[in-house]
PDB file of C-alpha atoms in Angstrom:
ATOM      1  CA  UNK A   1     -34.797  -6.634 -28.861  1.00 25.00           C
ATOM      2  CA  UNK A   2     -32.771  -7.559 -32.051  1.00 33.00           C
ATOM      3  CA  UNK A   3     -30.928  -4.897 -33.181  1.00 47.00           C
ATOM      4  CA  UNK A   4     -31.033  -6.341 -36.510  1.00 58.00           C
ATOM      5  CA  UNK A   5     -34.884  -6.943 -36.717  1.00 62.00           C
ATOM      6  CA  UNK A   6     -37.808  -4.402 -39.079  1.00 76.00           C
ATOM      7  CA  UNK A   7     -36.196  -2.210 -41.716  1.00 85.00           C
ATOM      8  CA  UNK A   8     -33.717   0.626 -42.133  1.00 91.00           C
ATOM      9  CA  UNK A   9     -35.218   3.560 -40.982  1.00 92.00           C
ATOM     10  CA  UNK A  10     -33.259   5.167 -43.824  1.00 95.00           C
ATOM     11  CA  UNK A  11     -34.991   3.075 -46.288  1.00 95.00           C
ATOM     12  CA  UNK A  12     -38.580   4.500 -45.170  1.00 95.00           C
ATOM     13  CA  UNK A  13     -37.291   8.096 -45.725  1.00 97.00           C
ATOM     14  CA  UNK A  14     -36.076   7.197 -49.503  1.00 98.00           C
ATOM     15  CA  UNK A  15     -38.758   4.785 -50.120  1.00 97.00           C
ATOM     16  CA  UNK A  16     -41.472   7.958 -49.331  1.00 98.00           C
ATOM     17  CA  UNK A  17     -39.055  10.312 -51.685  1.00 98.00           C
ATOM     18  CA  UNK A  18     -38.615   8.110 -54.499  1.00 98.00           C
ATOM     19  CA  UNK A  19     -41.968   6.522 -54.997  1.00 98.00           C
ATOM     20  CA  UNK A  20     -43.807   9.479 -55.653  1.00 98.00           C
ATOM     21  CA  UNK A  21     -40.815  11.091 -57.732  1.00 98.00           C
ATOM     22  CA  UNK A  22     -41.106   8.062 -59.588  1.00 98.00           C
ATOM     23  CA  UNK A  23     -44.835   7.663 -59.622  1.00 98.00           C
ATOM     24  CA  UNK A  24     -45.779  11.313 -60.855  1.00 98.00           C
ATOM     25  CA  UNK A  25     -43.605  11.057 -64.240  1.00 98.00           C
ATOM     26  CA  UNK A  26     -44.972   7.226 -64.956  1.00 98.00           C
ATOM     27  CA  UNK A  27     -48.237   8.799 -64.776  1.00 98.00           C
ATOM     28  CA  UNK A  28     -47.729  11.211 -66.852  1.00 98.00           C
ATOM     29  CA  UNK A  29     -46.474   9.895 -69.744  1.00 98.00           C
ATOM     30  CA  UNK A  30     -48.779   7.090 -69.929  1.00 98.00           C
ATOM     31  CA  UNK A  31     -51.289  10.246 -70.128  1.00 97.00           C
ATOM     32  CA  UNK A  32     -49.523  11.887 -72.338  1.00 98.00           C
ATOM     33  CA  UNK A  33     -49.003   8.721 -75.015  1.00 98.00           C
ATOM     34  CA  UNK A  34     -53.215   7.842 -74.112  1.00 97.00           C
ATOM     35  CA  UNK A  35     -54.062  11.834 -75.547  1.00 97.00           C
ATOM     36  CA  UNK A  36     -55.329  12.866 -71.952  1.00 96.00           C
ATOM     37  CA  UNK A  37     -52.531  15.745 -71.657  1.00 97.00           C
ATOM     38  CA  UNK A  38     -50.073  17.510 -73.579  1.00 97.00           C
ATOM     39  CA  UNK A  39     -46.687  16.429 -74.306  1.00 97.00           C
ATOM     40  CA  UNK A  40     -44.073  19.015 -72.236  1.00 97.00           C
ATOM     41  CA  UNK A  41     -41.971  18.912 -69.117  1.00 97.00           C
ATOM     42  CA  UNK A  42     -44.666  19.742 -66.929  1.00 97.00           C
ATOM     43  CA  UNK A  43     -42.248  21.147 -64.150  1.00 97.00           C
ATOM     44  CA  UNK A  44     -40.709  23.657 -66.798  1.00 97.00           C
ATOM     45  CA  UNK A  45     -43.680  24.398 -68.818  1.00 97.00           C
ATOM     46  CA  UNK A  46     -46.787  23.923 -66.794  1.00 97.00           C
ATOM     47  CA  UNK A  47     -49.200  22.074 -69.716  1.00 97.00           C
ATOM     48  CA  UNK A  48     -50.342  19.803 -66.683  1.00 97.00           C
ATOM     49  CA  UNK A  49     -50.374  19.411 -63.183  1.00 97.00           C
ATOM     50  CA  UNK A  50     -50.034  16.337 -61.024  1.00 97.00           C
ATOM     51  CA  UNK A  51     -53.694  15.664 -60.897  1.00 95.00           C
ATOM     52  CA  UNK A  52     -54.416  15.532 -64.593  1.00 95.00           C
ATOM     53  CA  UNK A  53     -51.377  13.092 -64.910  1.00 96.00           C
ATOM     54  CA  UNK A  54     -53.692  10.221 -63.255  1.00 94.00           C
ATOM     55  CA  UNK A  55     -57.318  11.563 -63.622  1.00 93.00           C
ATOM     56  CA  UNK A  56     -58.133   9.119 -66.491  1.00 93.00           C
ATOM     57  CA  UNK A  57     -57.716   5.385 -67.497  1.00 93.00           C
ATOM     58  CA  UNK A  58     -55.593   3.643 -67.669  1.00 95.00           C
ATOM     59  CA  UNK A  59     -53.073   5.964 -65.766  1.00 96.00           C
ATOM     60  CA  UNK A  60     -55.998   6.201 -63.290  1.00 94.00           C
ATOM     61  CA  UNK A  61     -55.395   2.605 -62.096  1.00 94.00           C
ATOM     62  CA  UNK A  62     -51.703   3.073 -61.538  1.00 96.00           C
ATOM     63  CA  UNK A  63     -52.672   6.364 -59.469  1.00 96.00           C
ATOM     64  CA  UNK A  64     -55.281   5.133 -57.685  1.00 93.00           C
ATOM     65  CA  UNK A  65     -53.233   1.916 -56.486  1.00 95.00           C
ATOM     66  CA  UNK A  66     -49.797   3.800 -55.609  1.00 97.00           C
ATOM     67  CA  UNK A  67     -50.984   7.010 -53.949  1.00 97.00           C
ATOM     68  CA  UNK A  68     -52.739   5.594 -50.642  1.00 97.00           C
ATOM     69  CA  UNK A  69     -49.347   3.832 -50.071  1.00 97.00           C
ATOM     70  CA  UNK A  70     -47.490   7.253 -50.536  1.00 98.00           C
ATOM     71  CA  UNK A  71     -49.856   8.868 -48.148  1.00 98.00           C
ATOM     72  CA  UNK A  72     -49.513   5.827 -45.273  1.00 97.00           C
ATOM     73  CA  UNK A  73     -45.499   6.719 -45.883  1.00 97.00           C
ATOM     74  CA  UNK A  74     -45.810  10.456 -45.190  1.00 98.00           C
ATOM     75  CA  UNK A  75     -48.040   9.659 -41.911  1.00 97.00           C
ATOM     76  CA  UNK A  76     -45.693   6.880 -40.869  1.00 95.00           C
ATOM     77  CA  UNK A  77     -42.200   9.192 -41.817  1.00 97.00           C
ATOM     78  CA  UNK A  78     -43.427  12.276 -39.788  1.00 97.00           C
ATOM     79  CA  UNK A  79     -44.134   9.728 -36.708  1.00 96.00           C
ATOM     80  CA  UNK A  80     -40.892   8.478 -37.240  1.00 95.00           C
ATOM     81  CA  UNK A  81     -39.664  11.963 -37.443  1.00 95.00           C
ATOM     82  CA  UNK A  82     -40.520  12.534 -34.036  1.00 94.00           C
ATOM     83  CA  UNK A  83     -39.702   9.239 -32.603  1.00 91.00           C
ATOM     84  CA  UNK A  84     -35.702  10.164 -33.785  1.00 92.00           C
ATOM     85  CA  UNK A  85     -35.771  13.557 -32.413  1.00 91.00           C
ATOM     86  CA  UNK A  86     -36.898  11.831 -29.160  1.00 86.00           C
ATOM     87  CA  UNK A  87     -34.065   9.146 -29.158  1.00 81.00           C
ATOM     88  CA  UNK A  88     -31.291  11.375 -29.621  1.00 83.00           C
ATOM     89  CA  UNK A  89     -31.656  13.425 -27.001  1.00 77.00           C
ATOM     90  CA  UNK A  90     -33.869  16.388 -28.288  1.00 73.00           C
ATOM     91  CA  UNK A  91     -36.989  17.738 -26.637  1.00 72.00           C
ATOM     92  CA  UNK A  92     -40.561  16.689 -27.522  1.00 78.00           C
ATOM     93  CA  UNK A  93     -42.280  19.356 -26.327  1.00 88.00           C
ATOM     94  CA  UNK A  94     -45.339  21.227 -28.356  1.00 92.00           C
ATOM     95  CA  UNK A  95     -43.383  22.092 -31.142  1.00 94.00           C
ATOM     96  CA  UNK A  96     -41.952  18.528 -31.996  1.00 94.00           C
ATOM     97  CA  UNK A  97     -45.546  17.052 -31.473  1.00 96.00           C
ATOM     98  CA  UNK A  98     -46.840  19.873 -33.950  1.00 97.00           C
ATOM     99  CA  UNK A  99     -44.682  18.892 -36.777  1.00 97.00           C
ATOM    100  CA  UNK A 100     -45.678  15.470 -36.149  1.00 97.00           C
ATOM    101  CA  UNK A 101     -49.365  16.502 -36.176  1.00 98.00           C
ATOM    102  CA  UNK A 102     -49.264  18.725 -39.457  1.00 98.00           C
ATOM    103  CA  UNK A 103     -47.403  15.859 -40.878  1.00 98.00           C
ATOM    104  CA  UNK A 104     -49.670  12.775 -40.283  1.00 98.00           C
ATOM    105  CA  UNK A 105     -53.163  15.307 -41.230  1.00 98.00           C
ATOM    106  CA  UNK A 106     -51.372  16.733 -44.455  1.00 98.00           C
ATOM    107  CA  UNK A 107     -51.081  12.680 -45.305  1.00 98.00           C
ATOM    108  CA  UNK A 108     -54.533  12.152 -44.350  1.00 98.00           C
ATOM    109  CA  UNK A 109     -55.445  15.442 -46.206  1.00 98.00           C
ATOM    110  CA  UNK A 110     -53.784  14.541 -49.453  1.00 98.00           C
ATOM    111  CA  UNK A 111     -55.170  10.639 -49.288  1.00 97.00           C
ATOM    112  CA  UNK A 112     -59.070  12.139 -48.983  1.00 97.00           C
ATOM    113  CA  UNK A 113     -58.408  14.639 -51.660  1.00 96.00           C
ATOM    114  CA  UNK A 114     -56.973  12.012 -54.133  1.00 92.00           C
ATOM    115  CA  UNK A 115     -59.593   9.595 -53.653  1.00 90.00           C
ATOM    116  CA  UNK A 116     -62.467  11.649 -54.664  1.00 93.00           C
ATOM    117  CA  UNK A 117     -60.849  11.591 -58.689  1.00 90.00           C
ATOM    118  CA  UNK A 118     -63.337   9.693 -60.560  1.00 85.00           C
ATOM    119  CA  UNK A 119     -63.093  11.056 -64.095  1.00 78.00           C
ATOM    120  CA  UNK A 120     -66.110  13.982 -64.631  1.00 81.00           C
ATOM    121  CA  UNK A 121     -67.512  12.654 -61.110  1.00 85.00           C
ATOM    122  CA  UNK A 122     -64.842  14.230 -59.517  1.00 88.00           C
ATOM    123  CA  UNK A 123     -65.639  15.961 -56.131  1.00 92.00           C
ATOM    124  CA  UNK A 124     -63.013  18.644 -57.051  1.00 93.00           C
ATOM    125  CA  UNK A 125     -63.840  20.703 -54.062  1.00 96.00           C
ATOM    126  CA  UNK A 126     -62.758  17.885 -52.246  1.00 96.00           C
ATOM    127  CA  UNK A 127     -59.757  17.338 -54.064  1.00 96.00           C
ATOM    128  CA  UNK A 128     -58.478  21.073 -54.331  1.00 96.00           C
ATOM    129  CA  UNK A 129     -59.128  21.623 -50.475  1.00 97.00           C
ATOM    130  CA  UNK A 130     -57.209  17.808 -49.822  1.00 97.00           C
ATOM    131  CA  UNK A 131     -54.563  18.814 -52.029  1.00 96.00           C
ATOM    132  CA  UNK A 132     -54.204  22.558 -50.667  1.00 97.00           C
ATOM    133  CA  UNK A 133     -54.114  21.582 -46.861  1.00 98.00           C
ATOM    134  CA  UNK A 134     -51.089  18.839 -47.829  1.00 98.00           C
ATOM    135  CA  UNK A 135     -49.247  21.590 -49.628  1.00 98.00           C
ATOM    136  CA  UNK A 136     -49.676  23.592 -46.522  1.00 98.00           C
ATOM    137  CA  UNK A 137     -50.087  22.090 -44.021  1.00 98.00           C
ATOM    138  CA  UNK A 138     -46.394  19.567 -45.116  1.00 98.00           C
ATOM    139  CA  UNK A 139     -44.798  23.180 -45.657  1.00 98.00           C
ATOM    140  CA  UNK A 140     -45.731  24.280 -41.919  1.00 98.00           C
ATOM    141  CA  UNK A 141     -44.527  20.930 -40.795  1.00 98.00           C
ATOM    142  CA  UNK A 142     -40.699  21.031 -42.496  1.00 98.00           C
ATOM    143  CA  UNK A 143     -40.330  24.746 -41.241  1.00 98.00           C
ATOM    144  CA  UNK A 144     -41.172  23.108 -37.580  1.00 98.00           C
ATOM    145  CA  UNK A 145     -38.652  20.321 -38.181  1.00 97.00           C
ATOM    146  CA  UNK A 146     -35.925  22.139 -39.471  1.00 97.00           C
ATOM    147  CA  UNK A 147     -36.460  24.324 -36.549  1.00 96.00           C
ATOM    148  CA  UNK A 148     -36.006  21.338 -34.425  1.00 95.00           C
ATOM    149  CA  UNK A 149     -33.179  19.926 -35.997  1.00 95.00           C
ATOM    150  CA  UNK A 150     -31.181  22.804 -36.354  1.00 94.00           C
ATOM    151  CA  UNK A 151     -31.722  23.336 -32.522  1.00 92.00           C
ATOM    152  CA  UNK A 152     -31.402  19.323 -32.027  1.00 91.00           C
ATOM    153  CA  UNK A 153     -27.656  19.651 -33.869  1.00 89.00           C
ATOM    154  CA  UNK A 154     -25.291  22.111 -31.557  1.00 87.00           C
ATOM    155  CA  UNK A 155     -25.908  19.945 -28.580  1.00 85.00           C
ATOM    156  CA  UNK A 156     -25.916  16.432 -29.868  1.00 85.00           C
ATOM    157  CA  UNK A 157     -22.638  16.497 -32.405  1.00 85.00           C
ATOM    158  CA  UNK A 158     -22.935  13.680 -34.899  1.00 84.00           C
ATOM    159  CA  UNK A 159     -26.898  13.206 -34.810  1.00 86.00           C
ATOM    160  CA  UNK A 160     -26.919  15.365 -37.521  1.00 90.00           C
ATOM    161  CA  UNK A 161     -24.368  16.022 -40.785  1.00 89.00           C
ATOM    162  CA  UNK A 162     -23.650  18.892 -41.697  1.00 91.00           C
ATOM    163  CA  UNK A 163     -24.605  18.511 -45.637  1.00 94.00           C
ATOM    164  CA  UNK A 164     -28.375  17.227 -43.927  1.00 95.00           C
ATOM    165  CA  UNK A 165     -28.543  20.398 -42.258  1.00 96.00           C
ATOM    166  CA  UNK A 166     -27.444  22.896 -45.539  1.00 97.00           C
ATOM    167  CA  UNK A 167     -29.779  20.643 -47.605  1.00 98.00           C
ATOM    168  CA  UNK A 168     -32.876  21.250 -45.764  1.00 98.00           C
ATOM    169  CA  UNK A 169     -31.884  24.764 -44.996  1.00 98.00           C
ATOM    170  CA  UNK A 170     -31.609  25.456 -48.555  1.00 98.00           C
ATOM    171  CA  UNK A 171     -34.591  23.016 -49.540  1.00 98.00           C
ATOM    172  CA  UNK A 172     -37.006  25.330 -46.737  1.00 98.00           C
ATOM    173  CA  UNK A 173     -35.985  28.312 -48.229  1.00 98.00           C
ATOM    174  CA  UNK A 174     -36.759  27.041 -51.880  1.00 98.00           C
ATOM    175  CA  UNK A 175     -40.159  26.217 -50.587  1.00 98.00           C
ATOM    176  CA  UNK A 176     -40.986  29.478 -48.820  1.00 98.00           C
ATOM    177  CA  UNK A 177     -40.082  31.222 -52.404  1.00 98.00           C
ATOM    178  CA  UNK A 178     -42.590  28.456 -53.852  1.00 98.00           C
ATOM    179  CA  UNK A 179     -45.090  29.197 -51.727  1.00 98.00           C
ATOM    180  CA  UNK A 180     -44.867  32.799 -52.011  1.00 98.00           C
ATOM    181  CA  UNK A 181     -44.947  31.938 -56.388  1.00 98.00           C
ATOM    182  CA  UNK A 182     -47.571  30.047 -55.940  1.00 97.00           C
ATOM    183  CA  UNK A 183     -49.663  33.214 -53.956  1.00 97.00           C
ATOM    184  CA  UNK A 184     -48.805  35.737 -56.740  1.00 98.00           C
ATOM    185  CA  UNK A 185     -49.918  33.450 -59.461  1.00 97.00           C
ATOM    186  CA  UNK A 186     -53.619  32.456 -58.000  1.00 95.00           C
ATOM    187  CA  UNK A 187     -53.587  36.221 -57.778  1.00 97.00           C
ATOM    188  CA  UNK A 188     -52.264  36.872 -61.449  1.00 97.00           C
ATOM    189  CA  UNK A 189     -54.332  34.309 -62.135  1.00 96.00           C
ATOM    190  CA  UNK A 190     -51.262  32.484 -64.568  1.00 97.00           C
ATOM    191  CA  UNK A 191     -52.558  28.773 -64.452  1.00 96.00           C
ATOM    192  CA  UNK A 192     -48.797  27.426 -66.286  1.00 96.00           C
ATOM    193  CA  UNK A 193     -47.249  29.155 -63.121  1.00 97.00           C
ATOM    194  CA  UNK A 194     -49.422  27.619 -60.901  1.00 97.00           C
ATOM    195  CA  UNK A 195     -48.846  23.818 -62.464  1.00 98.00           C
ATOM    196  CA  UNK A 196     -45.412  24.777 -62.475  1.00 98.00           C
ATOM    197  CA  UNK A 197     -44.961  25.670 -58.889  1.00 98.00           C
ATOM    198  CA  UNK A 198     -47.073  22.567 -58.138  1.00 98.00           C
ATOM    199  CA  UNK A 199     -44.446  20.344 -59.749  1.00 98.00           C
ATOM    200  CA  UNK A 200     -41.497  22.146 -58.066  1.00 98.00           C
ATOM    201  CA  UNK A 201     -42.704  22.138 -55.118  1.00 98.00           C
ATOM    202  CA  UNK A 202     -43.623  18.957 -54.477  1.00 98.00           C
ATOM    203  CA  UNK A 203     -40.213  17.831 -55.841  1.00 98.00           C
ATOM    204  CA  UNK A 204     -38.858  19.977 -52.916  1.00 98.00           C
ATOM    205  CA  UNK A 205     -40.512  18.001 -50.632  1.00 98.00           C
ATOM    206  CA  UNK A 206     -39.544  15.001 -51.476  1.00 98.00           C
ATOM    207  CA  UNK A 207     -35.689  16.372 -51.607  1.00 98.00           C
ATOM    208  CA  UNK A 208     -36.513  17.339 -48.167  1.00 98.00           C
ATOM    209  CA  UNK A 209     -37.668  14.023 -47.054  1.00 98.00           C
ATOM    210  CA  UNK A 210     -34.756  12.323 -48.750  1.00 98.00           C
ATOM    211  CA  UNK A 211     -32.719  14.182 -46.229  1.00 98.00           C
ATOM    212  CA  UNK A 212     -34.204  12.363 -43.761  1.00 97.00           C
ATOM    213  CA  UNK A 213     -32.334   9.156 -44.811  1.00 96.00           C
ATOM    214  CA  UNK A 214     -29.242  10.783 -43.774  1.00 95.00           C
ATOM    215  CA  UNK A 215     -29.893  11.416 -40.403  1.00 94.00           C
ATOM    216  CA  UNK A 216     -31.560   7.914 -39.706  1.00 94.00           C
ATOM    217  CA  UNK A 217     -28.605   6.151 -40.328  1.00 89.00           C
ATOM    218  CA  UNK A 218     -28.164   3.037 -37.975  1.00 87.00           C
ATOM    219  CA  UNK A 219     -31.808   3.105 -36.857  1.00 89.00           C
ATOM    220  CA  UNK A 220     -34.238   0.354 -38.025  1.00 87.00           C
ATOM    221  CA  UNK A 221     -38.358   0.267 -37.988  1.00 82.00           C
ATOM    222  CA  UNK A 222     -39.899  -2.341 -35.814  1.00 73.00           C
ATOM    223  CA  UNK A 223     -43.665  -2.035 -34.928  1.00 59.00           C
ATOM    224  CA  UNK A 224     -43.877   1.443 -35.672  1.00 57.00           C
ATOM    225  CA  UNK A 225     -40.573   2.050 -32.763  1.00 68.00           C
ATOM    226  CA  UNK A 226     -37.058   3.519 -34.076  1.00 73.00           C
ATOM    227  CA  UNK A 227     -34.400   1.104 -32.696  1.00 74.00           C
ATOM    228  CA  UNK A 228     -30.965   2.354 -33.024  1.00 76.00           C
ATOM    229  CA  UNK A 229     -28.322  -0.633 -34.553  1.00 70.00           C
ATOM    230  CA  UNK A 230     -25.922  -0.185 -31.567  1.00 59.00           C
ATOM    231  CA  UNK A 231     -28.247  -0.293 -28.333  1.00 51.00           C
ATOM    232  CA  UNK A 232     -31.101  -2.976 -29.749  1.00 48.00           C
ATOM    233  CA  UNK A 233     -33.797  -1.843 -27.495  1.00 47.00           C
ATOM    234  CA  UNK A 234     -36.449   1.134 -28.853  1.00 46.00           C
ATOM    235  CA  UNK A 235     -36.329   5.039 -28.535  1.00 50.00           C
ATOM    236  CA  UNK A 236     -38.200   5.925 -25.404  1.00 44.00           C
ATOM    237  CA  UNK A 237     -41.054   7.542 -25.804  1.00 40.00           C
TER     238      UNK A 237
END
């Protein structure tokens, strides 16, 4: 197989950070300049969350276009995921194949959930249970992988650096605080906390994703395989 053919594998792990990072702001301030939301810095002051930023035209259109290509990413990154934990060396037992599970259903989750805005005929029981289960079920699925990975690292020396491995220690512990925030507000019932926690949270994610690109390195994506630059042929399976 040619080493040289399909993508860098690190490109699909920033291409799934950035989009979205990039997306969510875009959104909002064409919201914000059409009257649909306040003007603020949403992740500091809560006057919207994501949702809101792409509910209604014409930021709707942009929304609805980008976000079923940011879900395919997350399904085809946490498959990925598990493909390079495979390839280096590191078992696949249940736990790698439940990261890889949460992963791929929290994409699903959040693609069902975003589909059902349609202005005031929005199924929003729908959408808040999609939206909740990616939040989740994502969070369960990075606590499983930096598991993995931080197991994965002692015995394989250079599969992974050791800034990749502070980041997404640092970037799981962020999001357990998040998640814990995000608790004590539905309970306080603070609605700015909650959009604010949204916002941060999800940007956490994404960091954590990003950190994917360092680890993946000298692989590239061919027909949904992980070939490593050096060898040519695909991970096993």
């Amino acid at each position: 197989m040619n080493s040289q053919a399909g993508i860098p594998a690190d490109a699909l792990a920033r291409l799934t950070a950035l989009l979205p990072a990039v997306l969510f702001p875009c959104t909002y301030l064409i919201a914000a300049a059409s009257g649909h939301v306040d003007w603020c810095v949403p992740p500091l002051q809560g006057c919207t969350d994501i949702t809101h930023t792409g509910l209604k035209f014409p930021e709707s259109h942009l929304f609805r276009v980008a976000m079923p290509f940011v879900c395919g990413l997350f399904a085809f990154l946490w498959l990925a995921a598990y493909q390079w934990i495979q390839g280096t060396g590191g078992a696949t037992g249940s736990r790698e194949r439940r990261f890889r599970n949460l992963g791929v259903i929290a994409a699903v989750a959040l693609l069902i959930g975003e589909m059902v805005l349609q202005g005031k005929e929005t199924l929003w029981a729908v959408h808040s249970i999609g939206a909740t289960l990616f939040f989740l079920m994502t969070y369960a699925a990075i606590v499983i992988h930096h598991r993995c990975v931080a197991a994965l690292a002692p015995d394989h020396p250079g599969a992974v650096s050791d800034g990749s491995l502070v980041a997404k220690r640092v970037l799981v512990r962020i999001l357990t605080a998040m998640l814990i925030a995000a608790i004590l507000f539905k309970i306080a019932r603070w609605r700015e906390g909650g959009r604010i926690v949204q916002w941060l949270s999800t940007y956490g994610i994404l960091a954590y994703v990003y950190t994917f690109s360092l680890d993946w390195r000298g692989y590239r994506l061919r027909f949904a395989q992980l070939v490593k630059n050096d060898s040519g042929g695909p991970l096993p399976r």
